[in-house]
């Protein structure tokens, strides 16, 4: 029997890339002879991250519709036609047994052409509110793996499997790594640690919030691990000179960052929310309002509605000191949030998704 050829498309942000890599790694464990090919968008971060993870990737000339830069949309029809043609050539050459989409610009043309060729397709939708691409692809998809309830509003119910989002498996044991994390980040064990996560590129409003409240954090006698993101590191790295602040462009050992944290302040991208459910620490979500369909607010609300986190919208950030200080001083509230967010964790998501992929491969 010939090895399976697995085509995977997803990118644009870490929230689409890391689930794709996690799925590929699990397939590789089950089918060591499988051949993999990723399809991404040229000039996006997947063109760097996928090869770093040990997989081959091909790029499409594709980007999304820009709501604030309407002139840049004039090239979209040409990009779409170019990407459909390129995706067809990739599929004709690679001859995949299945095509998997984890979201992002490139997954649209790739899965459209796979569907036209009669190749089984599986979508992994991370958010509580799907984007335009996955809503369109759902009509022809064979299976749709989701992380939230009530997605029948957008997808055919008979295709939906609730699996959760793939997460780093090393997060399952963070409770055993507290001492290691304190040594790794050179933390003072007598102080509470606050972890600030603005995503791989960074979040300007969150970074400005932290900068504005550096004196406040000092007064609260806490230490910060502040992941400010690629776009903002040069601007904020100067604060590494402060005794209680560490500014990071990117954190490679997220398991240790989570292990060290007493409270986490985070954006509400789908992958982050799924990880934080497994981590089970008190969280203040500050969702980005600059994403399609305001899906980060909806992701955070799904947790807040179950009393598993606190949410502050960007227009409410003037209340941050009161909200933070109240949470910091209320151990009962911290424990309550931790217990409730853990209840929402789906730690076997990667395995469950690949179970569905395996069924499609063996049909």
PDB file of N, CA and C in Angstrom, residues 230-281:
ATOM      1  N   UNK A 230       6.300  40.651  17.840  1.00  0.00           N
ATOM      2  CA  UNK A 230       7.319  40.989  16.847  1.00  0.00           C
ATOM      3  C   UNK A 230       7.270  42.456  16.409  1.00  0.00           C
ATOM      4  N   UNK A 231       6.065  43.001  16.263  1.00  0.00           N
ATOM      5  CA  UNK A 231       5.933  44.356  15.724  1.00  0.00           C
ATOM      6  C   UNK A 231       6.325  45.444  16.725  1.00  0.00           C
ATOM      7  N   UNK A 232       6.399  45.078  18.020  1.00  0.00           N
ATOM      8  CA  UNK A 232       6.546  46.102  19.057  1.00  0.00           C
ATOM      9  C   UNK A 232       7.778  45.932  19.936  1.00  0.00           C
ATOM     10  N   UNK A 233       8.572  44.897  19.698  1.00  0.00           N
ATOM     11  CA  UNK A 233       9.680  44.614  20.609  1.00  0.00           C
ATOM     12  C   UNK A 233      10.685  45.768  20.682  1.00  0.00           C
ATOM     13  N   UNK A 234      11.027  46.323  19.537  1.00  0.00           N
ATOM     14  CA  UNK A 234      12.010  47.420  19.513  1.00  0.00           C
ATOM     15  C   UNK A 234      11.524  48.616  20.335  1.00  0.00           C
ATOM     16  N   UNK A 235      10.214  48.827  20.342  1.00  0.00           N
ATOM     17  CA  UNK A 235       9.623  49.966  21.054  1.00  0.00           C
ATOM     18  C   UNK A 235       9.613  49.770  22.568  1.00  0.00           C
ATOM     19  N   UNK A 236       9.434  48.511  23.012  1.00  0.00           N
ATOM     20  CA  UNK A 236       9.201  48.270  24.440  1.00  0.00           C
ATOM     21  C   UNK A 236      10.332  47.529  25.160  1.00  0.00           C
ATOM     22  N   UNK A 237      11.368  47.089  24.427  1.00  0.00           N
ATOM     23  CA  UNK A 237      12.439  46.310  25.060  1.00  0.00           C
ATOM     24  C   UNK A 237      13.203  47.120  26.113  1.00  0.00           C
ATOM     25  N   UNK A 238      13.112  48.445  26.048  1.00  0.00           N
ATOM     26  CA  UNK A 238      13.810  49.303  27.026  1.00  0.00           C
ATOM     27  C   UNK A 238      13.357  49.020  28.456  1.00  0.00           C
ATOM     28  N   UNK A 239      12.147  48.481  28.609  1.00  0.00           N
ATOM     29  CA  UNK A 239      11.624  48.232  29.960  1.00  0.00           C
ATOM     30  C   UNK A 239      12.218  46.975  30.603  1.00  0.00           C
ATOM     31  N   UNK A 240      13.067  46.275  29.860  1.00  0.00           N
ATOM     32  CA  UNK A 240      13.819  45.166  30.466  1.00  0.00           C
ATOM     33  C   UNK A 240      14.761  45.662  31.557  1.00  0.00           C
ATOM     34  N   UNK A 241      15.004  46.965  31.569  1.00  0.00           N
ATOM     35  CA  UNK A 241      15.897  47.527  32.597  1.00  0.00           C
ATOM     36  C   UNK A 241      15.211  47.590  33.972  1.00  0.00           C
ATOM     37  N   UNK A 242      13.900  47.453  34.005  1.00  0.00           N
ATOM     38  CA  UNK A 242      13.178  47.493  35.283  1.00  0.00           C
ATOM     39  C   UNK A 242      13.322  46.156  36.023  1.00  0.00           C
ATOM     40  N   UNK A 243      13.387  46.220  37.342  1.00  0.00           N
ATOM     41  CA  UNK A 243      13.619  45.018  38.147  1.00  0.00           C
ATOM     42  C   UNK A 243      12.514  43.980  38.011  1.00  0.00           C
ATOM     43  N   UNK A 244      11.286  44.448  37.876  1.00  0.00           N
ATOM     44  CA  UNK A 244      10.156  43.505  37.931  1.00  0.00           C
ATOM     45  C   UNK A 244       9.537  43.218  36.560  1.00  0.00           C
ATOM     46  N   UNK A 245      10.246  43.572  35.477  1.00  0.00           N
ATOM     47  CA  UNK A 245       9.671  43.437  34.126  1.00  0.00           C
ATOM     48  C   UNK A 245      10.618  42.676  33.207  1.00  0.00           C
ATOM     49  N   UNK A 246      10.056  41.710  32.475  1.00  0.00           N
ATOM     50  CA  UNK A 246      10.776  41.038  31.390  1.00  0.00           C
ATOM     51  C   UNK A 246       9.963  41.223  30.119  1.00  0.00           C
ATOM     52  N   UNK A 247      10.569  41.806  29.100  1.00  0.00           N
ATOM     53  CA  UNK A 247       9.888  42.004  27.819  1.00  0.00           C
ATOM     54  C   UNK A 247      10.428  40.986  26.823  1.00  0.00           C
ATOM     55  N   UNK A 248       9.527  40.230  26.207  1.00  0.00           N
ATOM     56  CA  UNK A 248       9.919  39.194  25.247  1.00  0.00           C
ATOM     57  C   UNK A 248       9.259  39.455  23.904  1.00  0.00           C
ATOM     58  N   UNK A 249      10.035  39.311  22.830  1.00  0.00           N
ATOM     59  CA  UNK A 249       9.477  39.358  21.483  1.00  0.00           C
ATOM     60  C   UNK A 249       8.560  38.159  21.285  1.00  0.00           C
ATOM     61  N   UNK A 250       9.053  36.989  21.707  1.00  0.00           N
ATOM     62  CA  UNK A 250       8.343  35.717  21.539  1.00  0.00           C
ATOM     63  C   UNK A 250       8.778  34.817  22.686  1.00  0.00           C
ATOM     64  N   UNK A 251       7.905  33.943  23.130  1.00  0.00           N
ATOM     65  CA  UNK A 251       8.269  33.015  24.215  1.00  0.00           C
ATOM     66  C   UNK A 251       8.276  31.596  23.656  1.00  0.00           C
ATOM     67  N   UNK A 252       9.448  30.992  23.603  1.00  0.00           N
ATOM     68  CA  UNK A 252       9.560  29.628  23.068  1.00  0.00           C
ATOM     69  C   UNK A 252       9.072  28.584  24.068  1.00  0.00           C
ATOM     70  N   UNK A 253       9.287  28.820  25.357  1.00  0.00           N
ATOM     71  CA  UNK A 253       8.857  27.845  26.377  1.00  0.00           C
ATOM     72  C   UNK A 253       7.552  28.314  27.005  1.00  0.00           C
ATOM     73  N   UNK A 254       6.480  28.208  26.231  1.00  0.00           N
ATOM     74  CA  UNK A 254       5.183  28.640  26.755  1.00  0.00           C
ATOM     75  C   UNK A 254       4.737  27.789  27.934  1.00  0.00           C
ATOM     76  N   UNK A 255       5.138  26.527  27.951  1.00  0.00           N
ATOM     77  CA  UNK A 255       4.759  25.671  29.091  1.00  0.00           C
ATOM     78  C   UNK A 255       5.306  26.257  30.394  1.00  0.00           C
ATOM     79  N   UNK A 256       6.542  26.754  30.360  1.00  0.00           N
ATOM     80  CA  UNK A 256       7.144  27.326  31.571  1.00  0.00           C
ATOM     81  C   UNK A 256       6.549  28.707  31.884  1.00  0.00           C
ATOM     82  N   UNK A 257       6.209  29.466  30.855  1.00  0.00           N
ATOM     83  CA  UNK A 257       5.568  30.772  31.095  1.00  0.00           C
ATOM     84  C   UNK A 257       4.221  30.576  31.790  1.00  0.00           C
ATOM     85  N   UNK A 258       3.446  29.637  31.296  1.00  0.00           N
ATOM     86  CA  UNK A 258       2.149  29.349  31.927  1.00  0.00           C
ATOM     87  C   UNK A 258       2.335  28.808  33.347  1.00  0.00           C
ATOM     88  N   UNK A 259       3.330  27.950  33.529  1.00  0.00           N
ATOM     89  CA  UNK A 259       3.569  27.344  34.848  1.00  0.00           C
ATOM     90  C   UNK A 259       3.903  28.402  35.889  1.00  0.00           C
ATOM     91  N   UNK A 260       4.599  29.433  35.474  1.00  0.00           N
ATOM     92  CA  UNK A 260       5.057  30.462  36.420  1.00  0.00           C
ATOM     93  C   UNK A 260       3.964  31.468  36.765  1.00  0.00           C
ATOM     94  N   UNK A 261       2.922  31.571  35.928  1.00  0.00           N
ATOM     95  CA  UNK A 261       1.942  32.659  36.046  1.00  0.00           C
ATOM     96  C   UNK A 261       0.935  32.426  37.162  1.00  0.00           C
ATOM     97  N   UNK A 262       0.630  33.504  37.874  1.00  0.00           N
ATOM     98  CA  UNK A 262      -0.478  33.497  38.839  1.00  0.00           C
ATOM     99  C   UNK A 262      -1.755  34.069  38.220  1.00  0.00           C
ATOM    100  N   UNK A 263      -1.577  35.079  37.365  1.00  0.00           N
ATOM    101  CA  UNK A 263      -2.695  35.665  36.615  1.00  0.00           C
ATOM    102  C   UNK A 263      -2.195  35.902  35.186  1.00  0.00           C
ATOM    103  N   UNK A 264      -3.086  35.682  34.210  1.00  0.00           N
ATOM    104  CA  UNK A 264      -2.729  35.846  32.798  1.00  0.00           C
ATOM    105  C   UNK A 264      -3.632  36.904  32.170  1.00  0.00           C
ATOM    106  N   UNK A 265      -3.007  37.832  31.441  1.00  0.00           N
ATOM    107  CA  UNK A 265      -3.740  38.848  30.677  1.00  0.00           C
ATOM    108  C   UNK A 265      -3.496  38.525  29.209  1.00  0.00           C
ATOM    109  N   UNK A 266      -4.566  38.274  28.445  1.00  0.00           N
ATOM    110  CA  UNK A 266      -4.366  37.717  27.110  1.00  0.00           C
ATOM    111  C   UNK A 266      -5.397  38.213  26.111  1.00  0.00           C
ATOM    112  N   UNK A 267      -4.992  38.262  24.833  1.00  0.00           N
ATOM    113  CA  UNK A 267      -5.938  38.352  23.735  1.00  0.00           C
ATOM    114  C   UNK A 267      -6.786  37.076  23.756  1.00  0.00           C
ATOM    115  N   UNK A 268      -7.797  37.012  22.889  1.00  0.00           N
ATOM    116  CA  UNK A 268      -8.716  35.873  22.925  1.00  0.00           C
ATOM    117  C   UNK A 268      -8.798  35.160  21.582  1.00  0.00           C
ATOM    118  N   UNK A 269      -7.619  35.010  20.946  1.00  0.00           N
ATOM    119  CA  UNK A 269      -7.574  34.153  19.763  1.00  0.00           C
ATOM    120  C   UNK A 269      -7.940  32.726  20.144  1.00  0.00           C
ATOM    121  N   UNK A 270      -8.434  31.966  19.181  1.00  0.00           N
ATOM    122  CA  UNK A 270      -8.973  30.634  19.480  1.00  0.00           C
ATOM    123  C   UNK A 270      -7.945  29.714  20.125  1.00  0.00           C
ATOM    124  N   UNK A 271      -6.722  29.683  19.592  1.00  0.00           N
ATOM    125  CA  UNK A 271      -5.709  28.793  20.151  1.00  0.00           C
ATOM    126  C   UNK A 271      -5.347  29.198  21.570  1.00  0.00           C
ATOM    127  N   UNK A 272      -5.231  30.504  21.803  1.00  0.00           N
ATOM    128  CA  UNK A 272      -4.919  30.990  23.151  1.00  0.00           C
ATOM    129  C   UNK A 272      -6.014  30.590  24.137  1.00  0.00           C
ATOM    130  N   UNK A 273      -7.274  30.752  23.744  1.00  0.00           N
ATOM    131  CA  UNK A 273      -8.378  30.402  24.629  1.00  0.00           C
ATOM    132  C   UNK A 273      -8.343  28.909  24.958  1.00  0.00           C
ATOM    133  N   UNK A 274      -8.095  28.068  23.954  1.00  0.00           N
ATOM    134  CA  UNK A 274      -8.037  26.618  24.182  1.00  0.00           C
ATOM    135  C   UNK A 274      -6.888  26.249  25.113  1.00  0.00           C
ATOM    136  N   UNK A 275      -5.735  26.889  24.915  1.00  0.00           N
ATOM    137  CA  UNK A 275      -4.602  26.634  25.806  1.00  0.00           C
ATOM    138  C   UNK A 275      -4.909  27.064  27.228  1.00  0.00           C
ATOM    139  N   UNK A 276      -5.531  28.222  27.367  1.00  0.00           N
ATOM    140  CA  UNK A 276      -5.798  28.752  28.706  1.00  0.00           C
ATOM    141  C   UNK A 276      -6.811  27.902  29.464  1.00  0.00           C
ATOM    142  N   UNK A 277      -7.711  27.251  28.754  1.00  0.00           N
ATOM    143  CA  UNK A 277      -8.640  26.319  29.414  1.00  0.00           C
ATOM    144  C   UNK A 277      -7.876  25.144  30.033  1.00  0.00           C
ATOM    145  N   UNK A 278      -6.861  24.668  29.337  1.00  0.00           N
ATOM    146  CA  UNK A 278      -6.052  23.556  29.853  1.00  0.00           C
ATOM    147  C   UNK A 278      -5.136  24.031  30.978  1.00  0.00           C
ATOM    148  N   UNK A 279      -4.587  25.225  30.821  1.00  0.00           N
ATOM    149  CA  UNK A 279      -3.685  25.782  31.836  1.00  0.00           C
ATOM    150  C   UNK A 279      -4.417  26.000  33.158  1.00  0.00           C
ATOM    151  N   UNK A 280      -5.650  26.499  33.085  1.00  0.00           N
ATOM    152  CA  UNK A 280      -6.484  26.618  34.282  1.00  0.00           C
ATOM    153  C   UNK A 280      -6.044  27.676  35.274  1.00  0.00           C
ATOM    154  N   UNK A 281      -5.508  28.796  34.780  1.00  0.00           N
ATOM    155  CA  UNK A 281      -5.128  29.910  35.653  1.00  0.00           C
ATOM    156  C   UNK A 281      -6.163  31.037  35.500  1.00  0.00           C
TER     157      UNK A 281
END
